[in-house]
CSV table of C-alpha atoms and ligand atoms in Angstrom, one decimal:
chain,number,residue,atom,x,y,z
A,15,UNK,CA,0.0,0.0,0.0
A,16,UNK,CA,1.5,3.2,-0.7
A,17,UNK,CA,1.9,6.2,1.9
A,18,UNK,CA,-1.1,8.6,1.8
A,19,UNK,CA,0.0,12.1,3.1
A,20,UNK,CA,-1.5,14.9,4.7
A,21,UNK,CA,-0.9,17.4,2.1
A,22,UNK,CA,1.9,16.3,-0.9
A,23,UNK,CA,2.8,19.2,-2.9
A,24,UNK,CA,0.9,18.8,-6.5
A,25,UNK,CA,2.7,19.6,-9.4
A,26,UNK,CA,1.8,19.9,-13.3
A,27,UNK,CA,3.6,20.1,-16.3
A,28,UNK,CA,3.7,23.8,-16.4
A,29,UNK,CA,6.1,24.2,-13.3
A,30,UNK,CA,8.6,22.1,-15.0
A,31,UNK,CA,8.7,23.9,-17.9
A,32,UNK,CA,8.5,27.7,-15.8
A,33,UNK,CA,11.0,26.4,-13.7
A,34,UNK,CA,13.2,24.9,-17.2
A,35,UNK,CA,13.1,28.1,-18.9
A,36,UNK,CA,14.1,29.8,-15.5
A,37,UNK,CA,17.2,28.0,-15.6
A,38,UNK,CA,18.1,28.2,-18.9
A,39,UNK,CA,17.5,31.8,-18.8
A,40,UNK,CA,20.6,32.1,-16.3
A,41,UNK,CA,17.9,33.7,-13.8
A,42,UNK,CA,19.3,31.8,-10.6
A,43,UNK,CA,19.1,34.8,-8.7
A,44,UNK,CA,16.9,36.2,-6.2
A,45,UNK,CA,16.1,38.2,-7.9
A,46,UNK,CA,14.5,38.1,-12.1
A,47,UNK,CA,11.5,38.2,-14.5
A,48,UNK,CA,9.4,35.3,-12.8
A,49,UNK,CA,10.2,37.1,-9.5
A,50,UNK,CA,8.1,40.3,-10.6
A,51,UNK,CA,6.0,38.1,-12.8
A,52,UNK,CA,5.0,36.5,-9.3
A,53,UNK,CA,4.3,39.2,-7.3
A,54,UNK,CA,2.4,41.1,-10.2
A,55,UNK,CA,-0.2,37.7,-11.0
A,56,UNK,CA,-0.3,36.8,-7.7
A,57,UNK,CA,-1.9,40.7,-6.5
A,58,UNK,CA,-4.2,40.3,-9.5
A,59,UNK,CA,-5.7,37.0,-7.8
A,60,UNK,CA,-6.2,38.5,-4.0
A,61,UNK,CA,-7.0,41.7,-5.6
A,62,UNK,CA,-4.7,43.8,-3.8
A,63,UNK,CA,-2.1,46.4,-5.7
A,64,UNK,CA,1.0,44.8,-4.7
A,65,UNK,CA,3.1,42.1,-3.5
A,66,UNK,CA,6.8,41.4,-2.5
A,67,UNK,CA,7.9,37.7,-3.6
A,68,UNK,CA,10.3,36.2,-0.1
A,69,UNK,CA,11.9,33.2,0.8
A,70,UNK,CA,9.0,32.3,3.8
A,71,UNK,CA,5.8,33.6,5.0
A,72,UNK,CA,7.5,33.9,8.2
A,73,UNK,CA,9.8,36.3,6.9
A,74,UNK,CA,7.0,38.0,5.4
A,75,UNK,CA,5.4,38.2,8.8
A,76,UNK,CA,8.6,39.6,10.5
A,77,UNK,CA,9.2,42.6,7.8
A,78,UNK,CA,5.1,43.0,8.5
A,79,UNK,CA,5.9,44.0,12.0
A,80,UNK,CA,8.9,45.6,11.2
A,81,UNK,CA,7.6,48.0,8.6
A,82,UNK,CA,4.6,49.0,11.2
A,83,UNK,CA,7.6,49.5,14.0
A,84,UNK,CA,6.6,47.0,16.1
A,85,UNK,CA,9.1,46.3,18.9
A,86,UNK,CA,10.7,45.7,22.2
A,87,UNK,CA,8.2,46.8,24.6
A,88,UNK,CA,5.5,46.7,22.2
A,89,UNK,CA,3.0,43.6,22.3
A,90,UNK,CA,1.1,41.9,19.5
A,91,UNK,CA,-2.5,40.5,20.4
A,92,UNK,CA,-2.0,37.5,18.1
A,93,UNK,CA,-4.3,33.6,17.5
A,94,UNK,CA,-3.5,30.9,19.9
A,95,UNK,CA,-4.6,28.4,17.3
A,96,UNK,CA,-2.3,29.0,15.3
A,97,UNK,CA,1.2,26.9,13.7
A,98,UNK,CA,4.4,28.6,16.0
A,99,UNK,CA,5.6,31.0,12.8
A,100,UNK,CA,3.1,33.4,13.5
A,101,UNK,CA,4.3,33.9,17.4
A,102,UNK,CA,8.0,33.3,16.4
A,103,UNK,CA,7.5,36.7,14.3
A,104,UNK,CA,6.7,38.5,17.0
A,105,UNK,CA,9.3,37.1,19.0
A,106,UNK,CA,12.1,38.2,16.4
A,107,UNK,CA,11.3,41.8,16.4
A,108,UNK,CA,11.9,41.8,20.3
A,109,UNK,CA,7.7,42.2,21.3
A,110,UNK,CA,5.7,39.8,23.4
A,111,UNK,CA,2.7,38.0,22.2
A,112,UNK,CA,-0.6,38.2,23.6
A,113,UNK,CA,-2.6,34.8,23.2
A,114,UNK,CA,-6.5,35.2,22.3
A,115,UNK,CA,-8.8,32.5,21.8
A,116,UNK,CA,-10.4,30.9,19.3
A,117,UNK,CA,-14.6,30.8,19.0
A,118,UNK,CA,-16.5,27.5,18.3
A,119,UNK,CA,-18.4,29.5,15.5
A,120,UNK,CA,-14.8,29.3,12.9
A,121,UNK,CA,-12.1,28.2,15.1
A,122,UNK,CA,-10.4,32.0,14.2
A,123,UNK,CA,-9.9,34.9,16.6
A,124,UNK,CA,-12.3,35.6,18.9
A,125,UNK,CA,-13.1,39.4,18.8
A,126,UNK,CA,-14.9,39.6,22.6
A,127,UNK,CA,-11.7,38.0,24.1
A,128,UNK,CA,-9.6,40.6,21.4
A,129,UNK,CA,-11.7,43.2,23.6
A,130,UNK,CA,-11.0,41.7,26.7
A,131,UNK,CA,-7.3,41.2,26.7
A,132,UNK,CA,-6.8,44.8,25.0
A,133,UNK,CA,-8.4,46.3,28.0
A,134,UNK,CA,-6.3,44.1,30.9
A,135,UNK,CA,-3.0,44.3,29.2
A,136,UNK,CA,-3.7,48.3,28.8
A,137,UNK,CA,-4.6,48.1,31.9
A,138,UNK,CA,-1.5,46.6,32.9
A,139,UNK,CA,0.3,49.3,31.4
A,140,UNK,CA,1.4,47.6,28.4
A,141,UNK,CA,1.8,49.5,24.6
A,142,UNK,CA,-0.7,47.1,22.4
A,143,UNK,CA,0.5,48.2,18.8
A,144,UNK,CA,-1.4,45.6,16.9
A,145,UNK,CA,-3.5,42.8,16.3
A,146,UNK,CA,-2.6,39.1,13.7
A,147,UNK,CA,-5.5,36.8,13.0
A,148,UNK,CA,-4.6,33.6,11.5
A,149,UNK,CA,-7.0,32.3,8.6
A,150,UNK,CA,-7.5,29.1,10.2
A,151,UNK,CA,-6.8,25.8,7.4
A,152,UNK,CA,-8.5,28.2,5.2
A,153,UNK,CA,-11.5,29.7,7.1
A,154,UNK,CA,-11.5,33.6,7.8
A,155,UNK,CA,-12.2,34.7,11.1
A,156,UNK,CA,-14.7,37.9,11.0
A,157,UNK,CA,-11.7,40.0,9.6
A,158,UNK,CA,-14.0,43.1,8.8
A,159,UNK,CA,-14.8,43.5,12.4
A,160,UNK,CA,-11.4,43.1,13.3
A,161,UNK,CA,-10.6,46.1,11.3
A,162,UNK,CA,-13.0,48.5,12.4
A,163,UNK,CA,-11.9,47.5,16.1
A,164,UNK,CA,-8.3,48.5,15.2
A,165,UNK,CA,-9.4,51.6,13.1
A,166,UNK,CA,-10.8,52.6,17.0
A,167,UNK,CA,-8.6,51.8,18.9
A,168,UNK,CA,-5.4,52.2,17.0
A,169,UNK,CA,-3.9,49.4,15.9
A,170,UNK,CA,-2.2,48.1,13.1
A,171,UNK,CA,-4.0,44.9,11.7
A,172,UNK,CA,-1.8,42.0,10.3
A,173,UNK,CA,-2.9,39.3,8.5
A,174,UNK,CA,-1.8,36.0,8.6
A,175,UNK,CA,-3.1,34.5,5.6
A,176,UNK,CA,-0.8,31.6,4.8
A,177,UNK,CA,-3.1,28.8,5.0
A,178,UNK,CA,-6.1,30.6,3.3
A,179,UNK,CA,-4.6,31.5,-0.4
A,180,UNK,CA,-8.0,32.5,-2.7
A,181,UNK,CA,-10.3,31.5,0.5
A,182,UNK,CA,-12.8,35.0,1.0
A,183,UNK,CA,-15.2,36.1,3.7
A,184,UNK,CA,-18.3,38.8,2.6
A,185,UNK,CA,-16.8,38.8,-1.0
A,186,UNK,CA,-13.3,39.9,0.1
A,187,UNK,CA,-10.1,37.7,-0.8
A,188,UNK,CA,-7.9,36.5,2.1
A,189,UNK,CA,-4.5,38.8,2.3
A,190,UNK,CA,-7.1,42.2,1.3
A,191,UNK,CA,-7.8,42.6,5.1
A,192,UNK,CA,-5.9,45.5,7.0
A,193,UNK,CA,-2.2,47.1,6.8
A,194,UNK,CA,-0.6,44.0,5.1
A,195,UNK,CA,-1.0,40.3,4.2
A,196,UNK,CA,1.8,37.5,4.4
A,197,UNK,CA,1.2,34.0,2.4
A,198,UNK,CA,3.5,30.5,2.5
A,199,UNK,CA,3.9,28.6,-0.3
A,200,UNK,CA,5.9,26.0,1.7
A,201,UNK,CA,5.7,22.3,0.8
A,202,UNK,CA,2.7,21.5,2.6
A,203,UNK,CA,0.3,24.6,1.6
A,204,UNK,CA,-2.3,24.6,-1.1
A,205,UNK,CA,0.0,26.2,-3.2
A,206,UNK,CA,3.4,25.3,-2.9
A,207,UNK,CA,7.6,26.8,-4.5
A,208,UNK,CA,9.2,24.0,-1.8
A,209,UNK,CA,9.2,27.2,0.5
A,210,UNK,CA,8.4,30.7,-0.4
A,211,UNK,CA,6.2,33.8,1.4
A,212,UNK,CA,4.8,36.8,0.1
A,213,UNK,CA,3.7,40.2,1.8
A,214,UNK,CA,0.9,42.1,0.4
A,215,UNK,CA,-0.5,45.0,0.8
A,216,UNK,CA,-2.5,48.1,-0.4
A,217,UNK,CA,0.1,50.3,0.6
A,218,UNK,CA,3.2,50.5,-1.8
A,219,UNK,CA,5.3,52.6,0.3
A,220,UNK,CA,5.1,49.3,2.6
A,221,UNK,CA,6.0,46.8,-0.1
A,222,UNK,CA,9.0,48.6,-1.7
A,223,UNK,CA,10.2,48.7,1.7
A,224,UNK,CA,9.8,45.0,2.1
A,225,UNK,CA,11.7,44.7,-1.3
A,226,UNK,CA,14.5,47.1,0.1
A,227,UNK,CA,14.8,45.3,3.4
A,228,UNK,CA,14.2,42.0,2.2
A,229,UNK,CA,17.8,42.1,-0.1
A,230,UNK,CA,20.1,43.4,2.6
A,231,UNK,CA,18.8,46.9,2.9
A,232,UNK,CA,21.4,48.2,0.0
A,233,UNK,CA,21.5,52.0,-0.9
A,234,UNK,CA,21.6,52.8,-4.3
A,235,UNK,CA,25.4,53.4,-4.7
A,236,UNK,CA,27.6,51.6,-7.1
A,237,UNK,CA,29.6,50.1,-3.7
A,238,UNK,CA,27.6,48.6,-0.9
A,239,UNK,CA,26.4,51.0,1.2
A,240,UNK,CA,24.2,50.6,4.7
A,241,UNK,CA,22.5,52.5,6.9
A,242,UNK,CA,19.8,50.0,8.2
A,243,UNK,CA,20.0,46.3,8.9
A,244,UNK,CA,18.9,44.3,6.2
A,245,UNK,CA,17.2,40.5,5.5
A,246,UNK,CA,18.4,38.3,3.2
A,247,UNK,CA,14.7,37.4,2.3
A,248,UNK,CA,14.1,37.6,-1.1
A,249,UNK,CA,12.6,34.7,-3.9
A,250,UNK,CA,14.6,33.0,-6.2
A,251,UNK,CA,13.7,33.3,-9.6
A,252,UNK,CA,13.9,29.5,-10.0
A,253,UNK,CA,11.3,29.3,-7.2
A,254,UNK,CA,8.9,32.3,-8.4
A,255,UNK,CA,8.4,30.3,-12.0
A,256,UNK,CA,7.4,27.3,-10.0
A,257,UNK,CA,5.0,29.3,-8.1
A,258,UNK,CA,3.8,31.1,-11.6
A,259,UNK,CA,2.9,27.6,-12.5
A,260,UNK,CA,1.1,26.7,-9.4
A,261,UNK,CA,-0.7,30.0,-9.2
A,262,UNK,CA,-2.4,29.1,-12.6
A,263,UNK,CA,-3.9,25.7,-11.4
A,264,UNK,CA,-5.0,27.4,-7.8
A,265,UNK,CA,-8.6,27.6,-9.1
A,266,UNK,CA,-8.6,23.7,-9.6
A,267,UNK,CA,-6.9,22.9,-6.6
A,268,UNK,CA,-9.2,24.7,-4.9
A,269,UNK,CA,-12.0,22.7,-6.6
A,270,UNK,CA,-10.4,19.8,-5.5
A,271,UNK,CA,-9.6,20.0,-2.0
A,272,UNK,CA,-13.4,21.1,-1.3
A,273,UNK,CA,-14.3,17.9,-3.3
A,274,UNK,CA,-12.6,16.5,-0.5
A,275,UNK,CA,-14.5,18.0,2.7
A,276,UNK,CA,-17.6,17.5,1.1
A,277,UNK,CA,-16.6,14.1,0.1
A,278,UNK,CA,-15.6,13.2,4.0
A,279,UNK,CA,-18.3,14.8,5.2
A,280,UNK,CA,-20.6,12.7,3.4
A,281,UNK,CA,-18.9,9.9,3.6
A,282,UNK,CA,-18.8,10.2,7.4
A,283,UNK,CA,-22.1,11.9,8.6
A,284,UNK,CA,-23.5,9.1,10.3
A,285,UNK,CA,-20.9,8.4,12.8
A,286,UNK,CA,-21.8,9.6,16.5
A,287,UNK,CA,-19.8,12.6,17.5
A,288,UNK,CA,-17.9,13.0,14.2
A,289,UNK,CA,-18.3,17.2,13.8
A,290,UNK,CA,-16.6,18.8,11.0
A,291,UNK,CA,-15.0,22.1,10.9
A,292,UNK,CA,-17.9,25.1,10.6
A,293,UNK,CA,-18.3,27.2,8.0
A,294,UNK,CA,-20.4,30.5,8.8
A,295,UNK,CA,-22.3,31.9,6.2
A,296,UNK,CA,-20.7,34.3,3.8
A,297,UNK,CA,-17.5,32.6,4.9
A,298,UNK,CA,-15.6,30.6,1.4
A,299,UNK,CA,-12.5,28.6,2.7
A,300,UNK,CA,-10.1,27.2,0.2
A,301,UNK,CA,-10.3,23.6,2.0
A,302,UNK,CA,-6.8,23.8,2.8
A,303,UNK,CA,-7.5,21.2,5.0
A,304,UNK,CA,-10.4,19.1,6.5
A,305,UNK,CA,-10.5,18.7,10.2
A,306,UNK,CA,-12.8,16.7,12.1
A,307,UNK,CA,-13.7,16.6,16.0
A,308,UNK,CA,-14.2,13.1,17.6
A,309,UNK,CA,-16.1,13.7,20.7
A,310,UNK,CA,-14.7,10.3,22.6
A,311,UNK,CA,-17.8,9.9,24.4
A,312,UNK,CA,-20.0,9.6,21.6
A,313,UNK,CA,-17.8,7.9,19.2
A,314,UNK,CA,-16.8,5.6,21.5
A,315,UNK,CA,-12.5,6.1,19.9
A,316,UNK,CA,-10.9,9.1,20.7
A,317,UNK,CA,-8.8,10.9,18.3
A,318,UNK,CA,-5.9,9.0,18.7
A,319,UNK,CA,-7.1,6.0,18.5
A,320,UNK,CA,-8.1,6.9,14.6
A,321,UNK,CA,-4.7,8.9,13.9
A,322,UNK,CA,-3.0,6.1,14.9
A,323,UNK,CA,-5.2,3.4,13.5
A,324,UNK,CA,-4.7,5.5,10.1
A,325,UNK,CA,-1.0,5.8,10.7
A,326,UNK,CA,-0.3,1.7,11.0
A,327,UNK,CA,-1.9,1.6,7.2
A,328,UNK,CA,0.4,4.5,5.9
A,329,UNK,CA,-2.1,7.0,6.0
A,330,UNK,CA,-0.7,10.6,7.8
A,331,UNK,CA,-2.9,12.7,9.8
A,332,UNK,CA,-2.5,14.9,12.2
A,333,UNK,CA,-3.8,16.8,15.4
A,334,UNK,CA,-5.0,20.3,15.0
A,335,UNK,CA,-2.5,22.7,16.1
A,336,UNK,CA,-1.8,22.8,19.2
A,337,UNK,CA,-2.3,26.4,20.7
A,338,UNK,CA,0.8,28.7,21.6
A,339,UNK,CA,-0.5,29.7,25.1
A,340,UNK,CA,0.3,25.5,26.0
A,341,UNK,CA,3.5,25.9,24.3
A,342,UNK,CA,6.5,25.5,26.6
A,343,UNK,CA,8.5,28.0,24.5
A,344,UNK,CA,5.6,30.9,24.9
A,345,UNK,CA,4.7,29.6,28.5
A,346,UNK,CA,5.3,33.3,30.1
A,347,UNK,CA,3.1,35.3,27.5
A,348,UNK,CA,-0.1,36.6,28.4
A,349,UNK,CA,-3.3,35.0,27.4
A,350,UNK,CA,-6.6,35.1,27.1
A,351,UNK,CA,-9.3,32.7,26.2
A,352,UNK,CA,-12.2,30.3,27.8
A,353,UNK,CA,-10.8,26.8,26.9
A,354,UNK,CA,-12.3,26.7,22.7
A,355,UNK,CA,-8.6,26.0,21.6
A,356,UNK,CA,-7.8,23.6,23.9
A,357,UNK,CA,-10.4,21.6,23.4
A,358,UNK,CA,-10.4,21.3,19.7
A,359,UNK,CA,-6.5,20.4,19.9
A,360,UNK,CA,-7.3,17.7,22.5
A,361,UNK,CA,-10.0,15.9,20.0
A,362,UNK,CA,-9.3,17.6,16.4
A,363,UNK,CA,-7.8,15.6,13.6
A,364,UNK,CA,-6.9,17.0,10.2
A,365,UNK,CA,-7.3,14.2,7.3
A,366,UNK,CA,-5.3,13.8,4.2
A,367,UNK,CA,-6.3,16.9,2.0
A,368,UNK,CA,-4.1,17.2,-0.7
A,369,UNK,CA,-5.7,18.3,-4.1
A,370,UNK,CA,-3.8,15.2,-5.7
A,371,UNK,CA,-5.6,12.7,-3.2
A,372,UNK,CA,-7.6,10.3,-5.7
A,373,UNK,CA,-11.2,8.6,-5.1
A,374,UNK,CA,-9.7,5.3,-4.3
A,375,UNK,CA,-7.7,7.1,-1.8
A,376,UNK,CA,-10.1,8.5,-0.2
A,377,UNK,CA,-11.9,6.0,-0.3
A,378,UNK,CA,-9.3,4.0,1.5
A,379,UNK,CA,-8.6,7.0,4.6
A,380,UNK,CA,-12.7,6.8,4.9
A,381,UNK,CA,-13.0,3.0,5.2
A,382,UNK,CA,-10.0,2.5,7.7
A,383,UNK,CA,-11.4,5.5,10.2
A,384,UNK,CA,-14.9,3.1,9.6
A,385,UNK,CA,-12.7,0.2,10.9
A,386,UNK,CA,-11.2,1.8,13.9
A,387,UNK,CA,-11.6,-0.6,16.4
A,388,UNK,CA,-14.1,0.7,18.9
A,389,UNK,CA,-15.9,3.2,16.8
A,390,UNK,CA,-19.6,3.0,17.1
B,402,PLP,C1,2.7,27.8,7.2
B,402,PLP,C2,2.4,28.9,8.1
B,402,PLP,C3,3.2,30.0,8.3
B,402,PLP,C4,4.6,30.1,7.9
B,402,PLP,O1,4.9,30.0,6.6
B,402,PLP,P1,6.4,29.5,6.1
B,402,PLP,O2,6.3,29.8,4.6
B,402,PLP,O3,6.4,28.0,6.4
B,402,PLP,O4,7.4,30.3,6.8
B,402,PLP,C5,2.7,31.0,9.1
B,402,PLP,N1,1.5,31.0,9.7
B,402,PLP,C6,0.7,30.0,9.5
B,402,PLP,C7,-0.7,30.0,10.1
B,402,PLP,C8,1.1,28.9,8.7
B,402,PLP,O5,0.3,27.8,8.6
């Protein structure tokens, strides 16, 4: 039997023959034509003017903060549910992260407890420069709202959009929402250039700088000349035609990873206390991945039992993430919440998702979790 994974990368001839003519064009830099070609095609999708091409959506969440000034002394009001790169961000630029929960309505932000830690940690005399929601395995939290709240009180808005490429919420594209935008196109995401990032933003004074910083902060002088640090952060060229090729299949990718939460959700619907992830009207997730809550009582298997029931027939799935305020490395940051996080780590499950996943394999991930010993 052969391994079934999570989510593979899902390549089609058109990367190959991007990334060919990349290389034979002597574009091995990080910088070149697919580069701009990228950042330009991949603006047009979200819908937002422009877009700086970098090695990591991490790195595009660290010049995000950055470019808004956010530093020591500062804190960031940031998702709990959330995979570490979006703390670790804040982390770099010297500011502590503030941990807010996640509602049982999307499994995003939740705006009362964005209220409610605002007003404590002000209270506790602390400088709250800004807020980052996490599009949760494609699902958008209420971002509007969040924006108007930061329009009041102040803060800058950050997006972290790397799971939720052409997902939208009220007719707006993921990465449109507030100051700036940062997407991965590491291995595992629905679109992927083996690893890549890219900041976007309606602001062009903020992506130029992004550019500027993101190749070592070099004046324009014949010599090299320096007056700020700099990041060696940029896309390579041979990377940016791969994700040129992706970006033109996204659509179908798309297509297919909902084919697949529709297809597990069928498949599944009659077995006691299986609850897939919500999706609140006006909300349009690109499927990134499907999760699924096992309530142990009612299934009569808890979520392990299934992961690793899957896992002894090559099939890879994995817990939801587990949130940063249990995390040993963010154990002293402040946090806020009412246990919704917690509990959807302790019995969530994320299935094989990948857009390349056939029927038959499907098929084979739905009837081994049928044949988990125990499972009512
Ligand atoms: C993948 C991911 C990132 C980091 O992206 P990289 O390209 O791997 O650096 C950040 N935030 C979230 C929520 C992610 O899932």
């Amino acid at each position: 039997m052969s391994r079934i994974y999570l989510s593979p990368p899902h390549m089609s001839p058109d990367e190959r023959e991007l990334l060919l003519e990349a290389f034979d064009s002597n574009w091995i830099a990080p910088l070149g034509p697919h580069v701009d070609a990228f950042e330009r095609e991949l603006a047009a999708f979200v819908g937002v003017p422009y877009a700086a091409a970098l090695s990591s959506g991490t790195a595009a969440l660290h010049l995000a903060l950055l470019l808004h000034g956010i530093g020591a002394g500062d804190s960031v009001l940031c998702s709990t549910f959330t995979f570490a790169a979006t703390a670790n961000a804040i982390r770099y630029v010297g500011a502590e992260p503030v941990f807010v929960d996640a509602t049982e309505a999307d499994w995003c932000m939740d705006i009362e407890q964005v209220e409610r830690a605002l007003a404590a940690e002000r209270a506790r005399g602390k400088r709250v420069k800004a807020v980052m929601p996490v599009d949760l395995y494609g699902l958008l939290p209420d971002l509007a709202a969040l924006e108007a709240l930061c329009e009041r009180e102040g803060l800058v808005l950050i997006e972290d959009a790397a799971e939720a490429l052409g997902s939208r919420r009220d007719d707006r594209s993921a990465g449109s929402f507030g100051a700036c935008a940062a997407f991965s196109f590491n291995g595992n995401k629905i679109i992927t250039t083996s690893g890549g990032g890219m900041l976007v933003s309606h602001d062009a004074g903020i992506v130029e700088r992004a550019r500027y910083l993101s190749t070592q902060a070099r004046e324009p002088f014949p010599h090299y000349e320096h007056v700020t640090v700099g990041f060696n952060y940029r896309l390579s060229n041979l990377l940016a035609a791969v994700g040129r090729g992706q970006l033109m299949h996204l659509p179908e990718r798309i297509d297919a990873r909902r084919a697949n939460a529709v297809a597990y959700r069928e498949a599944l619907a009659d077995v006691p206390g299986f609850r897939f992830m919500p999706e609140p009207e006006g909300t349009e997730s690109n499927h990134w991945l499907t999760c699924v809550l096992i309530d142990p009582e009612m299934a009569g298997v808890d979520r392990e039992a299934v992961r690793e029931h899957l896992a002894a027939d090559q099939i890879e799935a994995r817990p939801l993430w587990k949130p940063m305020h249990l995390q040993p490395v963010f154990a002293d940051c402040p946090s806020y919440g009412s246990g919704v996080s917690e509990r959807l780590f302790a019995i969530g499950l994320c299935l094989p998702s990948g857009s390349s996943l056939t029927d038959g394999d499907r098929a084979r991930v739905i009837d081994r979790i049928r044949s988990t010993p125990g499972l009512r």
